Short mmCIF file of C-alpha atoms in Angstrom, two decimals:
data_model
loop_
_atom_site.label_atom_id
_atom_site.label_comp_id
_atom_site.label_asym_id
_atom_site.label_seq_id
_atom_site.Cartn_x
_atom_site.Cartn_y
_atom_site.Cartn_z
CA MET A 1 -13.49 36.73 16.67
CA THR A 2 -12.00 35.03 13.58
CA SER A 3 -12.92 31.59 12.25
CA SER A 4 -9.37 30.23 12.45
CA PRO A 5 -6.38 30.43 14.78
CA TYR A 6 -4.36 31.42 11.71
CA LEU A 7 -6.33 34.60 11.02
CA VAL A 8 -5.90 38.06 12.53
CA SER A 9 -8.47 40.84 12.36
CA THR A 10 -8.06 44.20 10.66
CA GLN A 11 -8.37 45.84 14.06
CA TRP A 12 -5.51 43.73 15.40
CA LEU A 13 -3.35 44.69 12.43
CA ALA A 14 -4.23 48.37 12.75
CA ASP A 15 -3.27 48.24 16.44
CA ASN A 16 0.07 46.63 15.59
CA LEU A 17 1.09 48.69 12.54
CA GLY A 18 4.65 49.83 12.95
CA ALA A 19 5.62 47.14 15.47
CA PRO A 20 9.33 46.45 14.87
CA ASP A 21 8.87 42.68 14.85
CA LEU A 22 5.94 42.71 12.40
CA VAL A 23 6.12 42.49 8.61
CA ILE A 24 3.05 42.80 6.39
CA VAL A 25 3.07 40.91 3.10
CA ASP A 26 0.80 41.49 0.12
CA GLY A 27 0.64 38.06 -1.51
CA SER A 28 -1.83 38.94 -4.26
CA TRP A 29 -1.99 36.79 -7.37
CA HIS A 30 -4.79 36.60 -9.92
CA LEU A 31 -5.84 33.88 -12.35
CA PRO A 32 -4.58 34.68 -15.89
CA PRO A 33 -8.05 35.18 -17.50
CA THR A 34 -8.91 37.99 -15.06
CA GLY A 35 -6.36 40.34 -16.63
CA ARG A 36 -5.49 41.66 -13.17
CA ASN A 37 -1.92 42.26 -12.04
CA GLY A 38 -1.20 41.92 -8.35
CA LYS A 39 2.02 43.93 -8.42
CA ALA A 40 0.44 46.81 -10.37
CA GLU A 41 -2.48 46.97 -7.94
CA PHE A 42 -0.06 46.86 -5.01
CA LEU A 43 1.67 49.95 -6.37
CA GLU A 44 -1.71 51.70 -6.61
CA HIS A 45 -2.49 51.09 -2.95
CA HIS A 46 -1.47 48.75 -0.17
CA ILE A 47 -1.52 48.52 3.60
CA PRO A 48 1.14 50.86 5.01
CA GLY A 49 4.56 49.23 5.22
CA ALA A 50 3.56 46.11 3.28
CA VAL A 51 5.98 44.44 0.89
CA PHE A 52 4.91 42.53 -2.22
CA PHE A 53 5.47 38.77 -2.46
CA ASP A 54 5.38 37.75 -6.13
CA ILE A 55 4.24 34.12 -6.30
CA ASP A 56 5.46 33.76 -9.89
CA ALA A 57 8.85 35.37 -9.26
CA ILE A 58 9.61 33.54 -6.00
CA SER A 59 9.35 30.11 -7.57
CA ASP A 60 11.30 27.33 -9.25
CA HIS A 61 12.30 28.84 -12.59
CA SER A 62 13.74 25.54 -13.79
CA SER A 63 10.21 24.12 -13.96
CA ASP A 64 7.73 24.63 -16.80
CA LEU A 65 4.93 24.45 -14.26
CA PRO A 66 3.50 27.65 -12.75
CA HIS A 67 4.89 28.95 -9.42
CA MET A 68 6.34 25.71 -8.09
CA LEU A 69 8.17 26.10 -4.80
CA PRO A 70 11.80 27.24 -5.12
CA ASP A 71 14.61 25.61 -3.15
CA ALA A 72 15.46 26.85 0.32
CA LEU A 73 18.47 28.90 -0.80
CA ALA A 74 16.46 30.80 -3.43
CA PHE A 75 13.59 31.40 -1.01
CA SER A 76 15.95 32.70 1.68
CA ALA A 77 17.53 35.14 -0.77
CA ALA A 78 14.20 36.37 -2.14
CA VAL A 79 12.44 37.02 1.15
CA GLY A 80 15.60 38.36 2.78
CA LYS A 81 15.74 40.97 0.02
CA LEU A 82 12.15 41.90 0.92
CA GLY A 83 13.27 42.52 4.48
CA ILE A 84 11.67 39.41 5.95
CA GLY A 85 13.97 37.81 8.49
CA ASP A 86 13.98 35.12 11.15
CA GLY A 87 11.95 35.83 14.27
CA LEU A 88 9.52 38.27 12.68
CA ARG A 89 5.76 37.98 12.89
CA ILE A 90 4.38 37.78 9.35
CA VAL A 91 0.86 38.82 8.32
CA VAL A 92 -0.17 38.01 4.75
CA TYR A 93 -3.13 39.46 2.87
CA ASP A 94 -4.37 39.64 -0.71
CA GLN A 95 -6.53 41.86 -2.90
CA LEU A 96 -9.45 39.43 -3.10
CA GLY A 97 -9.97 38.90 0.62
CA LEU A 98 -8.86 35.29 0.88
CA PHE A 99 -7.31 33.63 -2.15
CA SER A 100 -3.56 33.67 -2.84
CA ALA A 101 -2.75 34.82 0.70
CA ALA A 102 -3.33 31.22 1.79
CA ARG A 103 -0.67 30.01 -0.65
CA VAL A 104 1.87 32.55 0.64
CA TRP A 105 0.97 31.66 4.25
CA TRP A 106 1.48 27.96 3.50
CA THR A 107 4.75 28.67 1.67
CA PHE A 108 6.23 30.54 4.61
CA ARG A 109 5.20 27.70 6.91
CA ALA A 110 6.74 25.15 4.54
CA PHE A 111 10.03 27.04 4.74
CA GLY A 112 10.01 27.16 8.53
CA ALA A 113 8.53 30.54 9.48
CA ALA A 114 7.56 30.31 13.13
CA GLU A 115 4.73 32.85 13.24
CA VAL A 116 2.78 33.62 10.07
CA MET A 117 -0.87 34.65 9.90
CA ILE A 118 -3.47 35.74 7.33
CA LEU A 119 -5.43 38.99 7.50
CA ASP A 120 -9.10 38.10 7.85
CA GLY A 121 -10.98 39.71 4.95
CA GLY A 122 -7.76 40.92 3.35
CA LEU A 123 -7.45 44.25 1.57
CA PRO A 124 -11.19 44.52 0.75
CA GLN A 125 -12.03 44.45 4.47
CA TRP A 126 -9.28 46.97 5.23
CA LEU A 127 -10.58 49.34 2.53
CA ALA A 128 -14.23 48.87 3.51
CA GLU A 129 -13.37 50.10 6.99
CA GLY A 130 -11.77 53.23 5.57
CA ARG A 131 -8.33 52.40 6.89
CA GLU A 132 -5.16 54.05 5.66
CA THR A 133 -3.27 52.87 2.58
CA GLU A 134 -0.18 54.02 0.73
CA SER A 135 0.96 53.81 -2.88
CA GLY A 136 4.21 53.21 -4.73
CA PRO A 137 7.00 50.76 -3.98
CA SER A 138 7.72 49.74 -0.42
CA THR A 139 11.12 48.70 0.85
CA ARG A 140 12.55 47.36 4.08
CA GLN A 141 16.10 46.81 5.19
CA PRO A 142 17.41 43.46 3.89
CA ALA A 143 17.21 40.69 6.46
CA THR A 144 18.33 37.09 6.95
CA PHE A 145 15.79 34.30 6.67
CA MET A 146 17.23 30.81 7.15
CA ALA A 147 14.77 28.70 5.16
CA ARG A 148 14.40 25.02 5.94
CA LEU A 149 11.99 23.34 3.53
CA ASP A 150 9.71 20.72 5.08
CA ARG A 151 9.43 18.34 2.15
CA SER A 152 7.12 16.05 4.08
CA ILE A 153 4.15 18.39 3.48
CA ILE A 154 4.70 18.59 -0.29
CA ALA A 155 3.33 15.87 -2.58
CA ASP A 156 4.69 15.19 -6.06
CA ILE A 157 2.89 13.39 -8.87
CA ALA A 158 4.27 9.98 -7.94
CA GLN A 159 3.16 10.33 -4.33
CA VAL A 160 -0.34 11.29 -5.43
CA GLU A 161 -0.55 8.24 -7.68
CA ARG A 162 0.67 5.92 -4.92
CA ALA A 163 -1.70 7.43 -2.38
CA LEU A 164 -4.73 6.89 -4.59
CA THR A 165 -3.68 3.42 -5.68
CA ALA A 166 -3.02 2.26 -2.14
CA GLY A 167 -5.86 4.25 -0.61
CA THR A 168 -3.53 5.81 1.97
CA SER A 169 -4.70 9.40 1.40
CA GLN A 170 -7.67 11.23 -0.04
CA VAL A 171 -6.98 13.83 -2.73
CA LEU A 172 -9.19 16.92 -2.37
CA ASP A 173 -9.42 19.37 -5.29
CA ALA A 174 -10.29 23.05 -4.69
CA ARG A 175 -11.22 23.95 -8.30
CA PRO A 176 -14.71 25.00 -9.35
CA ALA A 177 -17.04 22.05 -9.88
CA ALA A 178 -17.45 22.68 -13.63
CA ARG A 179 -13.69 22.44 -14.20
CA PHE A 180 -13.45 19.37 -11.98
CA ARG A 181 -16.24 17.67 -13.96
CA GLY A 182 -14.66 18.61 -17.29
CA GLU A 183 -17.52 20.91 -18.27
CA ALA A 184 -15.58 24.21 -18.25
CA PRO A 185 -12.15 25.00 -19.69
CA GLU A 186 -9.03 25.41 -17.61
CA PRO A 187 -7.60 28.95 -17.38
CA ARG A 188 -4.29 27.78 -18.88
CA ALA A 189 -4.07 27.06 -22.60
CA GLY A 190 -3.40 23.47 -23.56
CA ILE A 191 -4.57 21.99 -20.24
CA ALA A 192 -7.59 19.70 -20.42
CA SER A 193 -10.31 20.02 -17.81
CA GLY A 194 -11.43 17.10 -15.68
CA HIS A 195 -9.88 15.62 -12.57
CA ILE A 196 -7.55 13.04 -11.10
CA PRO A 197 -9.44 9.74 -11.00
CA GLY A 198 -10.53 8.99 -7.46
CA SER A 199 -10.13 12.55 -6.21
CA LEU A 200 -12.80 14.53 -4.36
CA ASN A 201 -13.97 18.08 -5.03
CA LEU A 202 -14.64 20.95 -2.64
CA PRO A 203 -14.58 24.26 -4.54
CA PHE A 204 -12.87 26.82 -2.35
CA SER A 205 -15.72 29.25 -3.07
CA GLU A 206 -17.95 27.05 -0.91
CA ILE A 207 -15.89 27.75 2.20
CA VAL A 208 -14.86 31.36 1.50
CA LYS A 209 -17.54 34.05 1.50
CA ASP A 210 -16.75 37.74 0.94
CA GLY A 211 -13.09 37.11 1.71
CA HIS A 212 -13.75 35.30 4.99
CA LEU A 213 -13.22 31.65 5.85
CA ALA A 214 -16.38 29.84 6.93
CA ALA A 215 -16.95 29.05 10.60
CA PRO A 216 -15.51 25.75 11.89
CA GLU A 217 -18.86 23.93 11.95
CA ALA A 218 -19.54 25.03 8.36
CA LEU A 219 -16.07 23.88 7.32
CA ARG A 220 -16.67 20.45 8.80
CA ALA A 221 -20.05 20.19 7.09
CA ALA A 222 -18.62 21.23 3.71
CA LEU A 223 -15.72 18.80 3.96
CA GLU A 224 -17.92 15.91 4.98
CA GLY A 225 -20.45 16.88 2.29
CA ALA A 226 -17.65 16.58 -0.28
CA GLY A 227 -17.04 13.01 0.88
CA VAL A 228 -13.96 13.69 2.98
CA ASP A 229 -13.33 11.27 5.83
CA LEU A 230 -11.81 13.55 8.45
CA SER A 231 -10.21 10.61 10.22
CA ARG A 232 -8.03 9.85 7.18
CA PRO A 233 -5.07 11.75 5.59
CA VAL A 234 -5.80 14.35 2.92
CA ILE A 235 -3.65 15.70 0.06
CA THR A 236 -4.96 19.06 -1.15
CA SER A 237 -4.86 19.98 -4.83
CA CYS A 238 -6.24 22.56 -7.30
CA GLY A 239 -5.20 24.03 -10.65
CA SER A 240 -1.66 25.09 -9.82
CA GLY A 241 -1.22 24.84 -6.05
CA VAL A 242 -2.76 28.18 -5.02
CA SER A 243 -6.31 27.47 -3.86
CA ALA A 244 -5.15 24.06 -2.58
CA ALA A 245 -3.70 26.11 0.27
CA ILE A 246 -7.19 27.39 1.13
CA LEU A 247 -8.26 23.80 1.69
CA TRP A 248 -5.12 23.34 3.80
CA LEU A 249 -6.10 26.39 5.87
CA ALA A 250 -9.64 25.06 6.31
CA LEU A 251 -8.51 21.61 7.43
CA ASP A 252 -5.76 22.93 9.68
CA SER A 253 -8.19 25.41 11.22
CA ILE A 254 -10.41 22.59 12.49
CA GLY A 255 -7.47 20.56 13.78
CA LYS A 256 -7.21 18.23 10.77
CA ARG A 257 -3.86 19.23 9.28
CA PRO A 258 -3.51 17.75 5.77
CA HIS A 259 -0.91 15.14 4.94
CA ALA A 260 0.49 17.22 2.04
CA LEU A 261 -0.24 19.77 -0.69
CA TYR A 262 0.21 18.65 -4.30
CA ASP A 263 2.40 21.48 -5.57
CA GLY A 264 2.09 20.66 -9.28
CA SER A 265 -1.65 20.03 -8.94
CA TRP A 266 -3.87 19.69 -12.03
CA ALA A 267 -1.47 21.68 -14.24
CA GLU A 268 1.15 18.96 -13.79
CA TRP A 269 -1.19 15.97 -13.82
CA ALA A 270 -2.92 16.96 -17.07
CA ALA A 271 0.29 18.02 -18.82
CA ALA A 272 1.91 14.71 -17.88
CA GLY A 273 -0.72 12.81 -19.82
CA LYS A 274 -2.06 11.01 -16.75
CA PRO A 275 -5.59 9.54 -16.77
CA VAL A 276 -8.33 12.17 -16.73
CA ALA A 277 -11.76 11.58 -15.21
CA THR A 278 -14.83 13.67 -15.99
CA GLY A 279 -18.24 13.93 -14.39
CA ALA A 280 -18.93 14.07 -10.68
CA GLU A 281 -17.08 10.87 -9.76
#
């Protein structure tokens, strides 16, 4: 029994390996200071048949900001080359259990994928159970994915400003509390720490334990403890739009789908010279 309708168990995936309508996607990405490389680790070992989704490569290369969403044409071409086509069931996992997989899950949904799920516990759970892996590159036959980007679930910097000024949406930040308060440095050089004035903070680590999303009642308690009014719209944010998707997953899992995800997140806000708040408020 998983904690979200968007999660599938390792047993379910093992039972469905090789199904012709199923594609497994390794969406691993690591914060720059960790020194880890998702693609290199994928080549070392991955779930059989999985293809690698590179968050940095499948992005808007005209932007100076990290891994911003590409346009629909570029996304269609990239995932079609991976062998991901219309009508397939997609299961995403990552090497940390539950981190960047949420961003890849949200991205596929933003581009119109009808059935996309996340592997509960990710690769660590799969390995802990002694399940089979393979190494080296993995390829599938090219496919056709007709992407249709739902821009209504993506917030830009102007929309975030308007939402906070007018009080129409809450902005919820997934970064660690020390970065939110301005007490710890950002992982990207030249980006000040602190937060968007008026935003709230729920570090994703408070709702993800050992690669598993917290139970629904714990999610509600954590969100309300962070000051979120679950009756009002929420825009999720983080450092660069990755862990913001974990907050999206948490809210959506309890039936409170967010209004939007701020794709540029703190990396854009701070670089744009917008007001920076520090401390807990």
